[in-house]
Coordinates of N, CA, C and O in Angstrom, one line a residue:
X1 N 0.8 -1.2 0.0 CA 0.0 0.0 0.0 C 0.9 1.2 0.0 O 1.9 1.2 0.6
X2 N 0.6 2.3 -0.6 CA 1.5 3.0 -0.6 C 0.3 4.5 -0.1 O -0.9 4.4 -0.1
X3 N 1.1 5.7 0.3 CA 0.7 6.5 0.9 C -0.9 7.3 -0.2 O -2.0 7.6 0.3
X4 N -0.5 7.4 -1.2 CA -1.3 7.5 -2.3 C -3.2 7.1 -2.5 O -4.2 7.7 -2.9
X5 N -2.9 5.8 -1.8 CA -3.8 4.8 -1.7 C -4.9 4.7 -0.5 O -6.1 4.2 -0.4
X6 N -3.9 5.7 0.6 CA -4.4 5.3 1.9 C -5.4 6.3 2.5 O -4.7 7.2 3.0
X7 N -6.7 6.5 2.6 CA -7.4 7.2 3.4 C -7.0 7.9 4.9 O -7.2 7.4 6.0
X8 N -6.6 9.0 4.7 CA -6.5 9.5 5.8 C -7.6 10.5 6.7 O -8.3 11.3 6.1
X9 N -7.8 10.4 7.9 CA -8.8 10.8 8.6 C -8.1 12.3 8.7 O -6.9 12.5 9.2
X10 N -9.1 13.3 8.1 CA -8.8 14.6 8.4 C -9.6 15.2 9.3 O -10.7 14.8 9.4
X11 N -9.2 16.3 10.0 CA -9.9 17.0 10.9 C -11.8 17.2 11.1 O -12.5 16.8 12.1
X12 N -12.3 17.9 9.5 CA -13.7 17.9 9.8 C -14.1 16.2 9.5 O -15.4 16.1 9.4
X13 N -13.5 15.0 9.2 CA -13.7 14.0 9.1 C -14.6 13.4 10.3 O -15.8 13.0 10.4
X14 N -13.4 13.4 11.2 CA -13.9 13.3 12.6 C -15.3 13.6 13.3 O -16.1 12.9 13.9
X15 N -15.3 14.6 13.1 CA -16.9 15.2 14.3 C -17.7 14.8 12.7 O -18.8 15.2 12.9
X16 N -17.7 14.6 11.8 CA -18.7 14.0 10.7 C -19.3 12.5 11.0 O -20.3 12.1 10.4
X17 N -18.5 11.8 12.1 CA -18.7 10.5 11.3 C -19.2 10.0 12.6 O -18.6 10.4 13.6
X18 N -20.4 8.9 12.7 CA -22.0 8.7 13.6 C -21.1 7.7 14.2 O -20.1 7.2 13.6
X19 N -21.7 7.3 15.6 CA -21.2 6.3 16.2 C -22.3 5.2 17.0 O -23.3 5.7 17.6
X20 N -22.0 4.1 16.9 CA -23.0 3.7 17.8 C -23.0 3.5 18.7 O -21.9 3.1 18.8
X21 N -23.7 3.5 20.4 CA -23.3 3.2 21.9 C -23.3 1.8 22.2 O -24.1 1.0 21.8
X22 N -22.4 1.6 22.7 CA -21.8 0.2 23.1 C -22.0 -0.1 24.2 O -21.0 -0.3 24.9
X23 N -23.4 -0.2 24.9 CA -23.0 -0.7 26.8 C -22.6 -1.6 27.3 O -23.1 -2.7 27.1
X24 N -21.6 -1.1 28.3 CA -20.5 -1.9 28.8 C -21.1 -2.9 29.5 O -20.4 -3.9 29.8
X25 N -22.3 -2.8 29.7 CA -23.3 -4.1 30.5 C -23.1 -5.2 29.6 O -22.7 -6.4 30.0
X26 N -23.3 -5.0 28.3 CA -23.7 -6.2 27.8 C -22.2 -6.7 27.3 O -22.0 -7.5 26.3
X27 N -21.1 -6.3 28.2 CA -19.9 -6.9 28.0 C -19.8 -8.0 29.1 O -19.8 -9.2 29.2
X28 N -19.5 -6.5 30.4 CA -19.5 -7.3 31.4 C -20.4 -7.7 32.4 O -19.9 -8.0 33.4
X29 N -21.5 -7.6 32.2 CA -22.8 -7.6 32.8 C -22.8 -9.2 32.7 O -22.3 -9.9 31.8
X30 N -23.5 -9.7 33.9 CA -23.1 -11.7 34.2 C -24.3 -11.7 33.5 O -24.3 -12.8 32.9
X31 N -25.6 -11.1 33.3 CA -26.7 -11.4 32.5 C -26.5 -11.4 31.3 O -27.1 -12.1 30.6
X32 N -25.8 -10.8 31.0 CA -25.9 -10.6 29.0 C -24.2 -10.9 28.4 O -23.8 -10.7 27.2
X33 N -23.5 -11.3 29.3 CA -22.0 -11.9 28.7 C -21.8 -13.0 27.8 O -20.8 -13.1 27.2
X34 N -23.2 -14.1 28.0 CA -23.2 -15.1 27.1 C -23.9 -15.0 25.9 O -23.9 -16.0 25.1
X35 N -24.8 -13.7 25.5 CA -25.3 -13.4 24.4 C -24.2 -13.6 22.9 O -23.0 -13.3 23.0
X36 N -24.5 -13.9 22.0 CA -23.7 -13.8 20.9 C -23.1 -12.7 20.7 O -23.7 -11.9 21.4
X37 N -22.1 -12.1 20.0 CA -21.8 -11.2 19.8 C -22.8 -10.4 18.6 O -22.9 -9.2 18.5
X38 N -23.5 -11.6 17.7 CA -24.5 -10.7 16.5 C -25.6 -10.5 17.5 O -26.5 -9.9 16.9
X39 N -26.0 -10.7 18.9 CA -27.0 -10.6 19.6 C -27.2 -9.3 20.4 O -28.2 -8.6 20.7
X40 N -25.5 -9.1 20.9 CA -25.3 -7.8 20.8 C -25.2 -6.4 20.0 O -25.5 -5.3 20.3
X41 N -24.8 -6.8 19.3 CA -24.7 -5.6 17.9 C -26.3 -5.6 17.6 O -26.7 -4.4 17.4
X42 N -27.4 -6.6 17.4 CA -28.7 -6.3 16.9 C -29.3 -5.5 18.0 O -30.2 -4.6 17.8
X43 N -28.9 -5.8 19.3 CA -29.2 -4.9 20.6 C -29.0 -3.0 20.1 O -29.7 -2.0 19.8
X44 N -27.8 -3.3 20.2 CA -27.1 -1.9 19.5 C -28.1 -1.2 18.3 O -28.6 -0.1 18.5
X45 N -28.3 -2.0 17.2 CA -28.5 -1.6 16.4 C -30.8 -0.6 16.4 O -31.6 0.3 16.0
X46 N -30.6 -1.9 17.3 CA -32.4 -1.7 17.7 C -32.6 -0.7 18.4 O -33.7 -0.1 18.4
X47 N -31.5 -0.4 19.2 CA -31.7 1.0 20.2 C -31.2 2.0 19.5 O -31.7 3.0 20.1
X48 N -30.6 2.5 18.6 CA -30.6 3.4 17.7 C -31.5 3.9 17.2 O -31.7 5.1 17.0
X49 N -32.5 2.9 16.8 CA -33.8 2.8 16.1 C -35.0 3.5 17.0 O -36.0 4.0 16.5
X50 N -34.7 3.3 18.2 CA -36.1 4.0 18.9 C -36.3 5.4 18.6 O -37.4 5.8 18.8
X51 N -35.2 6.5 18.0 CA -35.8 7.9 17.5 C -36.5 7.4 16.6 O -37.6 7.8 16.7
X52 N -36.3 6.4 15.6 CA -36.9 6.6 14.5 C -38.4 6.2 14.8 O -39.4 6.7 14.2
X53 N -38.7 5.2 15.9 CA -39.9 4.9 16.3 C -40.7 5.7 16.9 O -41.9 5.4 17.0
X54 N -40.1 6.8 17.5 CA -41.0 8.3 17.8 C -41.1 8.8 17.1 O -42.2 9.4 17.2
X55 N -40.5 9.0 16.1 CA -40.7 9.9 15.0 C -41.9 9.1 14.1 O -42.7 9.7 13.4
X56 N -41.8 8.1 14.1 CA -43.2 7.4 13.5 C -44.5 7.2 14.0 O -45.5 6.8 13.4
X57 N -44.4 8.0 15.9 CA -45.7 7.8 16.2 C -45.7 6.3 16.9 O -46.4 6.2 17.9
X58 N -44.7 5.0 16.5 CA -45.0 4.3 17.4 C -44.7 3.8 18.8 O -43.7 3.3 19.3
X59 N -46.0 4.2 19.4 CA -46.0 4.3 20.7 C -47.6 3.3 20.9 O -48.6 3.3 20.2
X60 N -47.4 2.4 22.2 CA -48.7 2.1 22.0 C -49.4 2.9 23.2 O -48.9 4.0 23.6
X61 N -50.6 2.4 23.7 CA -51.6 2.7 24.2 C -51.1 2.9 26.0 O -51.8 3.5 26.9
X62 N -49.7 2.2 26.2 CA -49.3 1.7 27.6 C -48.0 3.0 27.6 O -47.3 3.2 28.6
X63 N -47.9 3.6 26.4 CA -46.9 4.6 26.4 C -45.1 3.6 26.7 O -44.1 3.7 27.4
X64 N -45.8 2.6 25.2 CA -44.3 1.8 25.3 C -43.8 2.1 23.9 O -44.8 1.8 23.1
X65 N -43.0 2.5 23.3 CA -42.1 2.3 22.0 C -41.6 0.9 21.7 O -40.9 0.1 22.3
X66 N -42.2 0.9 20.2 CA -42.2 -0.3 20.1 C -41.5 0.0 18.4 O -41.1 1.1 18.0
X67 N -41.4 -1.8 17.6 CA -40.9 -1.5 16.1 C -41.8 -2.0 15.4 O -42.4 -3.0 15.8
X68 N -41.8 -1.5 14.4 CA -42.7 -2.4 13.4 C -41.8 -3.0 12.1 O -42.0 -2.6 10.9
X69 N -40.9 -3.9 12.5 CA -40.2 -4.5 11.7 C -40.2 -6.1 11.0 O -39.9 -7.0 11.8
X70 N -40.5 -6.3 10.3 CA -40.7 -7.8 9.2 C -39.5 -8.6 9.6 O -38.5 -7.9 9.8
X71 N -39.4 -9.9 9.9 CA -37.9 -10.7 9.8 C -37.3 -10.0 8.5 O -36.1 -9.7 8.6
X72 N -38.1 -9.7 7.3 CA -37.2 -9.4 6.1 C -36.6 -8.1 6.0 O -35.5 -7.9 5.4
X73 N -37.4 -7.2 6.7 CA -37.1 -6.0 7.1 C -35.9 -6.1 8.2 O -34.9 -5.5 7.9
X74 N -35.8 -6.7 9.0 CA -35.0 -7.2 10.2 C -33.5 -7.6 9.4 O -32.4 -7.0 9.6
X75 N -33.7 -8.4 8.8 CA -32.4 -9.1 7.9 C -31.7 -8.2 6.8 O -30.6 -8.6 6.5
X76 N -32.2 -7.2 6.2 CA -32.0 -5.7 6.2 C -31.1 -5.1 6.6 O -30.2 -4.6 5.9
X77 N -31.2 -4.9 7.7 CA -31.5 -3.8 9.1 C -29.9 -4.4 9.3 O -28.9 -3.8 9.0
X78 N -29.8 -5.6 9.7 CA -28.7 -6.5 10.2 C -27.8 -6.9 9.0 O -26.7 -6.6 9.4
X79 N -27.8 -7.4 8.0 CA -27.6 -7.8 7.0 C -27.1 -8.8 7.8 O -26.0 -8.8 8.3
X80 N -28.1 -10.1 8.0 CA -28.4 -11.4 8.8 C -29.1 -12.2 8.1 O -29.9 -11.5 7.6
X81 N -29.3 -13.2 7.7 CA -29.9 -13.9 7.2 C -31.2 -14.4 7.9 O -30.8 -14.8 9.0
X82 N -32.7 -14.6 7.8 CA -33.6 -15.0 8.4 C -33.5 -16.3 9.8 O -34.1 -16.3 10.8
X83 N -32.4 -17.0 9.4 CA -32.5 -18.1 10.3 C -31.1 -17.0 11.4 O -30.9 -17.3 12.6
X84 N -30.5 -16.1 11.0 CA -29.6 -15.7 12.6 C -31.0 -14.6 12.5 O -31.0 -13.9 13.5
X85 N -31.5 -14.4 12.0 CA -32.3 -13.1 12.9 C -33.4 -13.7 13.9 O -33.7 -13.3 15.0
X86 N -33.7 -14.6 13.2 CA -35.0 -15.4 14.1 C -34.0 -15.9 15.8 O -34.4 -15.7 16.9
X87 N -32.4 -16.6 15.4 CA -31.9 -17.1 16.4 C -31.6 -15.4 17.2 O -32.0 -15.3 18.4
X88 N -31.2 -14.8 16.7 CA -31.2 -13.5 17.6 C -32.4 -12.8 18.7 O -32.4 -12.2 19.8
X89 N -33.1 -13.4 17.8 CA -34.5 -12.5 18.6 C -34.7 -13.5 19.6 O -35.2 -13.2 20.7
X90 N -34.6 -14.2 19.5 CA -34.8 -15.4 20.6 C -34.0 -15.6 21.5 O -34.4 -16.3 22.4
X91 N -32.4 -15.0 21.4 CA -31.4 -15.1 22.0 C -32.0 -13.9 22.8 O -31.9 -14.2 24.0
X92 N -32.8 -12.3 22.8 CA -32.8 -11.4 23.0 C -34.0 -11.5 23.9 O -34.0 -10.7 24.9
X93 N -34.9 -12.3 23.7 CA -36.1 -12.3 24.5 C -35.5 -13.2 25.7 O -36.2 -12.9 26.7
X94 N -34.6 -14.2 26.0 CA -34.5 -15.1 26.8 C -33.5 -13.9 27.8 O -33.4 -14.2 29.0
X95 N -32.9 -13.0 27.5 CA -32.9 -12.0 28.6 C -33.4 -10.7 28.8 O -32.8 -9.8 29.3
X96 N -34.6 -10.7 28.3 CA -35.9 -10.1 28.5 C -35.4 -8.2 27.9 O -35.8 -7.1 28.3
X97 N -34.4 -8.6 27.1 CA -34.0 -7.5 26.0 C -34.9 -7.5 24.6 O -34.7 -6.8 23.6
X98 N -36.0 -8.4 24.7 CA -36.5 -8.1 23.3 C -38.0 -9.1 23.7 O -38.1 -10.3 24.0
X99 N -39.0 -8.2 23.5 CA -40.7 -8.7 23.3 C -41.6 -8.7 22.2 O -42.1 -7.6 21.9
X100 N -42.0 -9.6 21.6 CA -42.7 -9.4 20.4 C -43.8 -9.9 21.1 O -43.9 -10.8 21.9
X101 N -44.8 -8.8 20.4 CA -46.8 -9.3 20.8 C -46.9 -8.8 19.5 O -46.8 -7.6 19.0
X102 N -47.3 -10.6 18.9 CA -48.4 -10.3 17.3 C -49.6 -9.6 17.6 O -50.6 -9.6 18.4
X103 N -49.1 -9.0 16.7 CA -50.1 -8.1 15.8 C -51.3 -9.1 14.9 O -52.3 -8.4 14.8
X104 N -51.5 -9.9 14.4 CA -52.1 -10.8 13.3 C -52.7 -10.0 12.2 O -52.3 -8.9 11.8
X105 N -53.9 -10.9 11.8 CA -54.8 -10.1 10.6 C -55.1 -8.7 11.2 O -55.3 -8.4 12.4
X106 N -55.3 -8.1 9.9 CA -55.8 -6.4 10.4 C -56.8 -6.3 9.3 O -56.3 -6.1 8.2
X107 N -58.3 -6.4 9.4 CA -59.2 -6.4 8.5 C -59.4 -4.9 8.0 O -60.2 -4.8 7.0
X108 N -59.0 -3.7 8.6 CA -58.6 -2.5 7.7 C -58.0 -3.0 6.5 O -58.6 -3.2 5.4
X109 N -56.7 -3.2 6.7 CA -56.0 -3.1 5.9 C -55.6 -4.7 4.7 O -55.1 -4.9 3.6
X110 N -56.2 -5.6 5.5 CA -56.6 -7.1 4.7 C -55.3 -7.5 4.8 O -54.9 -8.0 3.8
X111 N -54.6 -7.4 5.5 CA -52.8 -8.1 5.8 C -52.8 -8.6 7.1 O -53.6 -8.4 8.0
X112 N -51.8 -9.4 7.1 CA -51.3 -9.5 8.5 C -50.2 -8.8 8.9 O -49.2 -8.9 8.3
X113 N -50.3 -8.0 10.2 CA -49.6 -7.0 10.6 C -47.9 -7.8 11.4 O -47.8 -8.8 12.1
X114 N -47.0 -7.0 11.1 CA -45.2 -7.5 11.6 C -45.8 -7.4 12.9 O -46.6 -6.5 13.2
X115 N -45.3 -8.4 13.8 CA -44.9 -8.4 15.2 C -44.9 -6.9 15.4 O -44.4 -6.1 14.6
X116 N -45.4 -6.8 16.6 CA -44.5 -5.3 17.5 C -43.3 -6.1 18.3 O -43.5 -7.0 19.0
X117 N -42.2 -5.6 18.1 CA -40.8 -5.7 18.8 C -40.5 -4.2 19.9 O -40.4 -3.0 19.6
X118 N -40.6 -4.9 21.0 CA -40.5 -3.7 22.5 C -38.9 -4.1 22.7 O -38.5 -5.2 22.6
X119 N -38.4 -3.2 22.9 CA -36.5 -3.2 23.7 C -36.8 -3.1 24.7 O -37.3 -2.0 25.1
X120 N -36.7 -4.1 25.3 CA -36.0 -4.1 26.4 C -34.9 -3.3 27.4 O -33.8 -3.8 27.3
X121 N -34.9 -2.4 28.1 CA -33.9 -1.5 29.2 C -32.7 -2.8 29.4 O -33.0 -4.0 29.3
X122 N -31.6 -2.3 29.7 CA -30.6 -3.0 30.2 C -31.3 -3.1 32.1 O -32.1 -2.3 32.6
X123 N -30.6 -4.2 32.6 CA -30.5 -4.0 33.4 C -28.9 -3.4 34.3 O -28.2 -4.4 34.6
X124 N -28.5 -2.5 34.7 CA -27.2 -2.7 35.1 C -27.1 -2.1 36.5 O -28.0 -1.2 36.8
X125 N -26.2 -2.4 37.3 CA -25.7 -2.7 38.3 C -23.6 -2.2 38.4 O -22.6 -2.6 37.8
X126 N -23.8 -1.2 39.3 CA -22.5 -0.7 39.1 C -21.5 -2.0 39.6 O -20.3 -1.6 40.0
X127 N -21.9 -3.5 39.7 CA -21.4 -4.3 40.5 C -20.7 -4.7 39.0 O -19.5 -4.8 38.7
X128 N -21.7 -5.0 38.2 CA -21.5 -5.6 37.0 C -20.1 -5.1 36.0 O -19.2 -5.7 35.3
X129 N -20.2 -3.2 36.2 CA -19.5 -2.6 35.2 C -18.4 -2.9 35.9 O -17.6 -3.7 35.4
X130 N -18.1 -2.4 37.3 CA -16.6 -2.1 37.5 C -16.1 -3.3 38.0 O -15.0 -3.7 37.5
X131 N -16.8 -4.1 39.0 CA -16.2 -5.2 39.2 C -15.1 -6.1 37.9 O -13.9 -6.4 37.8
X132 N -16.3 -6.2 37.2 CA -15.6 -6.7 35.4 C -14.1 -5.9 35.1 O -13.0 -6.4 34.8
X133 N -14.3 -4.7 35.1 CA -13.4 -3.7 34.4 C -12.1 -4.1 35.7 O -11.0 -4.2 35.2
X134 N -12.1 -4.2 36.8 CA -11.0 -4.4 37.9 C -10.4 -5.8 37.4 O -9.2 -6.0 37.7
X135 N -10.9 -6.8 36.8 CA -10.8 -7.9 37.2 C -9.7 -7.8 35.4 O -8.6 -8.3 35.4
X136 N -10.2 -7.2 34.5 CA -9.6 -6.5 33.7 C -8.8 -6.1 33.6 O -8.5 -5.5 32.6

């Protein structure tokens, strides 16, 4: 490679370029350390997504934000294939990071309506972050 070739990060580069939040729970947190790592990133990726779900209005009736995303939509989203997104969401519900309540037929509209997908709050515990990070 020669210097020619190489992308260099310049000044207004920097404050240009979006980042995603990473919580340290779901590193060292003893609940969510055995999650997959695509289990965590779809975590990541879904909590990004709740502006976008205010900004759509979806909110239900209990004043919960929720998604209205398709597995195909989902696999998308992730660039995952149907069988790790289904294994994801299932990895995500069994520590109560991820709730789907079908929707079914909707005779307005003559379809059947995507799951609502609720995120789940971390749970964390300052026992979780630092202890981990000392032992570190």
């Amino acid at each position: 490679m020669t210097k020619s070739n190489f992308k260099f990060y310049q000044p207004d580069d920097v404050y240009g370029t979006l980042f995603f939040q990473f919580p340290k729970v779901l590193i060292y947190g003893d609940k969510y350390n055995k999650l997959s790592s695509d289990a965590k990133i779809a975590y990541m990726l879904l909590k990004d997504k709740l502006e976008f779900s205010i900004k759509n209005e979806w909110i239900d009736e209990d004043n919960y934000i929720y998604f209205k995303y398709s597995n195909i939509a989902l696999m998308q989203i992730f660039n995952y294939s149907e069988k790790t997104v289904i294994k994801i969401k299932k990895e995500l519900e069994s520590v109560d990071l991820l709730y789907q309540k079908r929707m079914g037929y909707n005779p307005k509209t003559k379809k059947n309506e995507a799951n609502r997908l609720y995120l789940g709050e971390l749970e964390l515990s300052a026992e979780d972050v630092y202890k981990k990070e000392k032992r570190a």
